[in-house]
């Protein structure tokens, strides 16, 4: 067997929320991940604080230990994934892995923000690397977007909602009038919050992430100690309400901005106009708005915390690392994301097989039974109505506008129904039809 095609063996430090998510995603999407990385990726050895703790993943094929250094030192382990969090022992474990020349993937924002510079030097001197996409904004690939996608730009500023727990709390306080403590407890139960939740609500977690974002945006060293940090714990309900009245939303933002004299690095509650897209980022979602001189503003949005969103970023880093371990550096990132012999031909569905909901606007003759005819035709075609409005006819008009929103249906069924309605003779042709996408889930 080509040694470059053997599965890559991964050692996992931490089997909690994110660790469990990584194991599950690697297993569930094994086939696609192998096609993209060019090799299978297998977790072979994992360290957990307690071996008998309840887990969200199966550990059937994984050797378990309570000693994380054992995982790092295991000669079979080629890549180390650190998901324990905290400064110690995580930092020492990563340092040892790098000294052994093993690439490291980590979600540890505190460690990167405080000691990243030293870790990157160590990695470079041992001809290896530290990948940390999951350290900022959970599942949003913001580091890749800034480091690669925006590489042409001079980034002037960025502003982000980069703590999911804080945003979750602010949203529930605003929409449900709930107490700060009550919502925080829920965020902890859902696995969003840090081990020490004051990191979330006092802005320290956001400051860690802002430090990393600013370093990448401006090509500057990591300066966590110089970030101005204000939390949300003293925010009053009435300020949230008054801000709304004035057309503003209060968000806990991390802001990095170039000035002639230097850079601003700050985390604090901020009023932003409610019409801005970023003002509508609610719940545990994160978003980062980046302003580059060539591209202008770009906005990145998604889940900023939780098992699988964070695992999404960790596994993406793993795929990147595995690509660097293959023999063909020129084609490190395949043109179409999967290695060339793994492309699969998928049929593209014709439009009449597409499934979508519809907005219909009909001009119906104002006489008894017309609406019943229309709804009967829709019912016979298996089309369910979500909402309906009948407007008054204009003066001298014998036709009434009827607006119907339907549930999802296959396009061919809708075509037949529209044809049948148009054939009634009591509805003007053509019926206006616009497809509806909820874009949810
Ligand atoms: N506690 C963090 C948050 C987890 O709420 O955003 C993800 O870094």
PDB file of C-alpha atoms in Angstrom, residues 236-430:
ATOM      1  CA  UNK A 236     -29.483  46.983  32.456  1.00  0.00           C
ATOM      2  CA  UNK A 237     -32.704  45.766  30.878  1.00  0.00           C
ATOM      3  CA  UNK A 238     -33.927  49.369  30.377  1.00  0.00           C
ATOM      4  CA  UNK A 239     -30.884  50.273  28.293  1.00  0.00           C
ATOM      5  CA  UNK A 240     -31.636  47.349  25.999  1.00  0.00           C
ATOM      6  CA  UNK A 241     -35.226  48.653  25.663  1.00  0.00           C
ATOM      7  CA  UNK A 242     -34.275  52.337  25.148  1.00  0.00           C
ATOM      8  CA  UNK A 243     -31.698  51.383  22.546  1.00  0.00           C
ATOM      9  CA  UNK A 244     -34.395  49.417  20.673  1.00  0.00           C
ATOM     10  CA  UNK A 245     -36.699  52.438  20.748  1.00  0.00           C
ATOM     11  CA  UNK A 246     -33.981  54.522  19.158  1.00  0.00           C
ATOM     12  CA  UNK A 247     -33.462  51.954  16.415  1.00  0.00           C
ATOM     13  CA  UNK A 248     -30.345  50.365  17.889  1.00  0.00           C
ATOM     14  CA  UNK A 249     -29.430  46.926  19.237  1.00  0.00           C
ATOM     15  CA  UNK A 250     -26.916  46.370  21.992  1.00  0.00           C
ATOM     16  CA  UNK A 251     -24.320  43.738  21.102  1.00  0.00           C
ATOM     17  CA  UNK A 252     -21.166  42.670  22.898  1.00  0.00           C
ATOM     18  CA  UNK A 253     -18.590  43.409  20.208  1.00  0.00           C
ATOM     19  CA  UNK A 254     -14.900  42.799  19.807  1.00  0.00           C
ATOM     20  CA  UNK A 255     -13.517  45.619  17.658  1.00  0.00           C
ATOM     21  CA  UNK A 256     -10.087  45.995  16.061  1.00  0.00           C
ATOM     22  CA  UNK A 257      -9.426  49.125  14.022  1.00  0.00           C
ATOM     23  CA  UNK A 258      -6.326  50.604  12.419  1.00  0.00           C
ATOM     24  CA  UNK A 259      -5.663  54.214  13.267  1.00  0.00           C
ATOM     25  CA  UNK A 260      -2.762  56.327  12.098  1.00  0.00           C
ATOM     26  CA  UNK A 261      -1.362  56.231  15.604  1.00  0.00           C
ATOM     27  CA  UNK A 262      -1.770  52.487  16.162  1.00  0.00           C
ATOM     28  CA  UNK A 263      -4.630  50.018  16.531  1.00  0.00           C
ATOM     29  CA  UNK A 264      -7.717  50.017  18.705  1.00  0.00           C
ATOM     30  CA  UNK A 265      -8.400  46.672  20.387  1.00  0.00           C
ATOM     31  CA  UNK A 266     -11.549  46.687  22.486  1.00  0.00           C
ATOM     32  CA  UNK A 267     -14.371  44.466  23.744  1.00  0.00           C
ATOM     33  CA  UNK A 268     -17.480  46.146  25.181  1.00  0.00           C
ATOM     34  CA  UNK A 269     -21.273  46.384  24.896  1.00  0.00           C
ATOM     35  CA  UNK A 270     -21.996  48.509  21.822  1.00  0.00           C
ATOM     36  CA  UNK A 271     -25.093  50.134  20.298  1.00  0.00           C
ATOM     37  CA  UNK A 272     -25.334  49.324  16.613  1.00  0.00           C
ATOM     38  CA  UNK A 273     -28.074  50.390  14.174  1.00  0.00           C
ATOM     39  CA  UNK A 274     -30.725  47.636  14.177  1.00  0.00           C
ATOM     40  CA  UNK A 275     -30.821  47.610  10.368  1.00  0.00           C
ATOM     41  CA  UNK A 276     -27.220  46.331  10.142  1.00  0.00           C
ATOM     42  CA  UNK A 277     -27.040  42.614   9.353  1.00  0.00           C
ATOM     43  CA  UNK A 278     -24.769  42.024  12.326  1.00  0.00           C
ATOM     44  CA  UNK A 279     -27.367  43.558  14.671  1.00  0.00           C
ATOM     45  CA  UNK A 280     -29.653  40.642  13.771  1.00  0.00           C
ATOM     46  CA  UNK A 281     -27.208  37.934  14.832  1.00  0.00           C
ATOM     47  CA  UNK A 282     -29.012  36.338  17.751  1.00  0.00           C
ATOM     48  CA  UNK A 283     -28.672  33.499  20.230  1.00  0.00           C
ATOM     49  CA  UNK A 284     -25.445  31.519  20.329  1.00  0.00           C
ATOM     50  CA  UNK A 285     -24.578  32.603  16.784  1.00  0.00           C
ATOM     51  CA  UNK A 286     -21.366  34.531  16.089  1.00  0.00           C
ATOM     52  CA  UNK A 287     -20.581  36.911  13.255  1.00  0.00           C
ATOM     53  CA  UNK A 288     -17.482  38.787  12.180  1.00  0.00           C
ATOM     54  CA  UNK A 289     -17.620  41.829   9.916  1.00  0.00           C
ATOM     55  CA  UNK A 290     -14.286  42.519   8.204  1.00  0.00           C
ATOM     56  CA  UNK A 291     -13.562  45.645   6.164  1.00  0.00           C
ATOM     57  CA  UNK A 292     -10.841  45.270   3.554  1.00  0.00           C
ATOM     58  CA  UNK A 293      -9.738  48.136   1.284  1.00  0.00           C
ATOM     59  CA  UNK A 294     -10.285  46.152  -1.926  1.00  0.00           C
ATOM     60  CA  UNK A 295     -13.343  44.094  -1.091  1.00  0.00           C
ATOM     61  CA  UNK A 296     -15.136  46.482   1.300  1.00  0.00           C
ATOM     62  CA  UNK A 297     -17.190  44.875   4.061  1.00  0.00           C
ATOM     63  CA  UNK A 298     -17.597  41.093   4.217  1.00  0.00           C
ATOM     64  CA  UNK A 299     -19.635  39.311   6.878  1.00  0.00           C
ATOM     65  CA  UNK A 300     -19.091  35.814   8.251  1.00  0.00           C
ATOM     66  CA  UNK A 301     -21.883  34.256  10.291  1.00  0.00           C
ATOM     67  CA  UNK A 302     -22.516  30.932  12.005  1.00  0.00           C
ATOM     68  CA  UNK A 303     -22.501  28.931  15.210  1.00  0.00           C
ATOM     69  CA  UNK A 304     -19.786  30.155  17.530  1.00  0.00           C
ATOM     70  CA  UNK A 305     -19.911  27.372  20.098  1.00  0.00           C
ATOM     71  CA  UNK A 306     -21.199  23.854  20.683  1.00  0.00           C
ATOM     72  CA  UNK A 307     -19.948  20.341  20.025  1.00  0.00           C
ATOM     73  CA  UNK A 308     -20.308  19.906  16.275  1.00  0.00           C
ATOM     74  CA  UNK A 309     -19.854  23.512  15.079  1.00  0.00           C
ATOM     75  CA  UNK A 310     -16.519  23.621  16.893  1.00  0.00           C
ATOM     76  CA  UNK A 311     -15.715  20.113  15.665  1.00  0.00           C
ATOM     77  CA  UNK A 312     -16.364  21.379  12.139  1.00  0.00           C
ATOM     78  CA  UNK A 313     -13.424  23.791  12.480  1.00  0.00           C
ATOM     79  CA  UNK A 314     -11.198  21.247  14.244  1.00  0.00           C
ATOM     80  CA  UNK A 315     -11.766  18.622  11.543  1.00  0.00           C
ATOM     81  CA  UNK A 316     -11.195  21.200   8.779  1.00  0.00           C
ATOM     82  CA  UNK A 317      -7.797  21.925  10.337  1.00  0.00           C
ATOM     83  CA  UNK A 318      -7.127  18.189  10.501  1.00  0.00           C
ATOM     84  CA  UNK A 319      -7.895  17.875   6.788  1.00  0.00           C
ATOM     85  CA  UNK A 320      -5.496  20.768   6.082  1.00  0.00           C
ATOM     86  CA  UNK A 321      -2.784  19.123   8.168  1.00  0.00           C
ATOM     87  CA  UNK A 322      -3.282  15.780   6.438  1.00  0.00           C
ATOM     88  CA  UNK A 323      -3.022  17.503   3.067  1.00  0.00           C
ATOM     89  CA  UNK A 324       0.396  18.833   4.087  1.00  0.00           C
ATOM     90  CA  UNK A 325       1.451  15.275   4.965  1.00  0.00           C
ATOM     91  CA  UNK A 326       0.769  14.015   1.434  1.00  0.00           C
ATOM     92  CA  UNK A 327       3.575  13.707  -1.078  1.00  0.00           C
ATOM     93  CA  UNK A 328       2.276  16.334  -3.521  1.00  0.00           C
ATOM     94  CA  UNK A 329       2.744  19.848  -2.122  1.00  0.00           C
ATOM     95  CA  UNK A 330       1.714  21.528  -5.396  1.00  0.00           C
ATOM     96  CA  UNK A 331      -1.742  20.048  -5.105  1.00  0.00           C
ATOM     97  CA  UNK A 332      -2.057  20.399  -1.349  1.00  0.00           C
ATOM     98  CA  UNK A 333      -5.584  21.804  -1.691  1.00  0.00           C
ATOM     99  CA  UNK A 334      -7.369  19.935  -4.508  1.00  0.00           C
ATOM    100  CA  UNK A 335      -8.949  22.239  -7.102  1.00  0.00           C
ATOM    101  CA  UNK A 336     -12.424  20.833  -6.453  1.00  0.00           C
ATOM    102  CA  UNK A 337     -11.869  20.071  -2.743  1.00  0.00           C
ATOM    103  CA  UNK A 338     -11.599  16.288  -3.190  1.00  0.00           C
ATOM    104  CA  UNK A 339      -8.568  14.460  -4.552  1.00  0.00           C
ATOM    105  CA  UNK A 340      -9.001  14.066  -8.342  1.00  0.00           C
ATOM    106  CA  UNK A 341      -9.786  10.345  -8.460  1.00  0.00           C
ATOM    107  CA  UNK A 342     -12.501  10.861  -5.848  1.00  0.00           C
ATOM    108  CA  UNK A 343     -14.810  13.131  -7.867  1.00  0.00           C
ATOM    109  CA  UNK A 344     -18.313  11.630  -8.066  1.00  0.00           C
ATOM    110  CA  UNK A 345     -20.702  12.507 -10.822  1.00  0.00           C
ATOM    111  CA  UNK A 346     -24.008  13.621  -9.277  1.00  0.00           C
ATOM    112  CA  UNK A 347     -27.120  14.174 -11.393  1.00  0.00           C
ATOM    113  CA  UNK A 348     -28.496  17.718 -11.408  1.00  0.00           C
ATOM    114  CA  UNK A 349     -32.272  17.661 -10.920  1.00  0.00           C
ATOM    115  CA  UNK A 350     -34.422  19.320 -13.606  1.00  0.00           C
ATOM    116  CA  UNK A 351     -36.451  22.277 -12.333  1.00  0.00           C
ATOM    117  CA  UNK A 352     -39.734  20.319 -12.317  1.00  0.00           C
ATOM    118  CA  UNK A 353     -38.262  17.962  -9.705  1.00  0.00           C
ATOM    119  CA  UNK A 354     -37.170  20.778  -7.420  1.00  0.00           C
ATOM    120  CA  UNK A 355     -39.044  20.989  -4.125  1.00  0.00           C
ATOM    121  CA  UNK A 356     -39.888  24.397  -2.739  1.00  0.00           C
ATOM    122  CA  UNK A 357     -42.661  26.458  -1.177  1.00  0.00           C
ATOM    123  CA  UNK A 358     -44.515  29.045  -3.275  1.00  0.00           C
ATOM    124  CA  UNK A 359     -46.023  32.505  -3.141  1.00  0.00           C
ATOM    125  CA  UNK A 360     -48.976  32.685  -5.564  1.00  0.00           C
ATOM    126  CA  UNK A 361     -50.827  35.840  -6.534  1.00  0.00           C
ATOM    127  CA  UNK A 362     -54.094  35.279  -8.351  1.00  0.00           C
ATOM    128  CA  UNK A 363     -56.709  37.658  -9.738  1.00  0.00           C
ATOM    129  CA  UNK A 364     -59.953  35.785  -9.033  1.00  0.00           C
ATOM    130  CA  UNK A 365     -63.419  36.693 -10.299  1.00  0.00           C
ATOM    131  CA  UNK A 366     -65.551  37.934  -7.395  1.00  0.00           C
ATOM    132  CA  UNK A 367     -68.321  35.293  -7.243  1.00  0.00           C
ATOM    133  CA  UNK A 368     -69.246  32.472  -4.821  1.00  0.00           C
ATOM    134  CA  UNK A 369     -67.275  29.225  -5.146  1.00  0.00           C
ATOM    135  CA  UNK A 370     -64.160  30.593  -6.884  1.00  0.00           C
ATOM    136  CA  UNK A 371     -61.954  30.365  -3.788  1.00  0.00           C
ATOM    137  CA  UNK A 372     -63.330  26.880  -3.072  1.00  0.00           C
ATOM    138  CA  UNK A 373     -62.374  25.792  -6.609  1.00  0.00           C
ATOM    139  CA  UNK A 374     -58.828  27.104  -6.163  1.00  0.00           C
ATOM    140  CA  UNK A 375     -58.265  25.447  -2.780  1.00  0.00           C
ATOM    141  CA  UNK A 376     -59.803  22.183  -4.067  1.00  0.00           C
ATOM    142  CA  UNK A 377     -57.316  22.086  -6.961  1.00  0.00           C
ATOM    143  CA  UNK A 378     -54.432  22.747  -4.597  1.00  0.00           C
ATOM    144  CA  UNK A 379     -55.661  20.068  -2.151  1.00  0.00           C
ATOM    145  CA  UNK A 380     -56.045  17.520  -4.963  1.00  0.00           C
ATOM    146  CA  UNK A 381     -52.457  18.223  -6.031  1.00  0.00           C
ATOM    147  CA  UNK A 382     -51.289  17.542  -2.441  1.00  0.00           C
ATOM    148  CA  UNK A 383     -50.392  21.210  -1.947  1.00  0.00           C
ATOM    149  CA  UNK A 384     -50.891  22.458   1.563  1.00  0.00           C
ATOM    150  CA  UNK A 385     -51.626  26.135   2.210  1.00  0.00           C
ATOM    151  CA  UNK A 386     -49.511  27.924   4.800  1.00  0.00           C
ATOM    152  CA  UNK A 387     -51.228  31.334   4.648  1.00  0.00           C
ATOM    153  CA  UNK A 388     -53.778  33.144   2.518  1.00  0.00           C
ATOM    154  CA  UNK A 389     -54.842  36.785   2.124  1.00  0.00           C
ATOM    155  CA  UNK A 390     -57.763  38.032   0.093  1.00  0.00           C
ATOM    156  CA  UNK A 391     -57.575  41.741  -0.777  1.00  0.00           C
ATOM    157  CA  UNK A 392     -60.437  44.012  -1.707  1.00  0.00           C
ATOM    158  CA  UNK A 393     -61.058  44.626  -5.377  1.00  0.00           C
ATOM    159  CA  UNK A 394     -60.234  48.059  -6.693  1.00  0.00           C
ATOM    160  CA  UNK A 395     -63.054  50.310  -7.882  1.00  0.00           C
ATOM    161  CA  UNK A 396     -64.620  49.110 -11.158  1.00  0.00           C
ATOM    162  CA  UNK A 397     -62.784  45.819 -10.735  1.00  0.00           C
ATOM    163  CA  UNK A 398     -64.563  42.496 -10.715  1.00  0.00           C
ATOM    164  CA  UNK A 399     -61.362  40.573  -9.915  1.00  0.00           C
ATOM    165  CA  UNK A 400     -59.934  40.257  -6.373  1.00  0.00           C
ATOM    166  CA  UNK A 401     -56.253  39.700  -5.597  1.00  0.00           C
ATOM    167  CA  UNK A 402     -55.700  36.501  -3.593  1.00  0.00           C
ATOM    168  CA  UNK A 403     -52.252  35.784  -2.181  1.00  0.00           C
ATOM    169  CA  UNK A 404     -51.422  32.238  -1.134  1.00  0.00           C
ATOM    170  CA  UNK A 405     -48.300  30.917   0.573  1.00  0.00           C
ATOM    171  CA  UNK A 406     -47.929  27.153   0.249  1.00  0.00           C
ATOM    172  CA  UNK A 407     -45.868  24.543   2.034  1.00  0.00           C
ATOM    173  CA  UNK A 408     -43.163  22.758   0.057  1.00  0.00           C
ATOM    174  CA  UNK A 409     -44.207  20.864  -3.042  1.00  0.00           C
ATOM    175  CA  UNK A 410     -42.490  19.397  -6.091  1.00  0.00           C
ATOM    176  CA  UNK A 411     -42.497  21.941  -8.939  1.00  0.00           C
ATOM    177  CA  UNK A 412     -44.247  19.628 -11.432  1.00  0.00           C
ATOM    178  CA  UNK A 413     -47.237  19.320  -9.049  1.00  0.00           C
ATOM    179  CA  UNK A 414     -47.389  23.093  -8.730  1.00  0.00           C
ATOM    180  CA  UNK A 415     -47.218  23.495 -12.529  1.00  0.00           C
ATOM    181  CA  UNK A 416     -50.207  21.160 -12.943  1.00  0.00           C
ATOM    182  CA  UNK A 417     -52.169  22.920 -10.217  1.00  0.00           C
ATOM    183  CA  UNK A 418     -51.498  26.349 -11.769  1.00  0.00           C
ATOM    184  CA  UNK A 419     -52.562  25.036 -15.167  1.00  0.00           C
ATOM    185  CA  UNK A 420     -55.813  23.677 -13.666  1.00  0.00           C
ATOM    186  CA  UNK A 421     -56.539  26.943 -11.835  1.00  0.00           C
ATOM    187  CA  UNK A 422     -55.893  28.978 -14.969  1.00  0.00           C
ATOM    188  CA  UNK A 423     -58.300  26.688 -16.845  1.00  0.00           C
ATOM    189  CA  UNK A 424     -61.164  27.503 -14.436  1.00  0.00           C
ATOM    190  CA  UNK A 425     -62.014  30.586 -16.423  1.00  0.00           C
ATOM    191  CA  UNK A 426     -62.630  32.541 -13.227  1.00  0.00           C
ATOM    192  CA  UNK A 427     -58.949  33.363 -12.568  1.00  0.00           C
ATOM    193  CA  UNK A 428     -56.887  35.633 -14.768  1.00  0.00           C
ATOM    194  CA  UNK A 429     -53.808  34.218 -16.468  1.00  0.00           C
ATOM    195  CA  UNK A 430     -50.982  34.187 -15.846  1.00  0.00           C
TER     196      UNK A 430
END
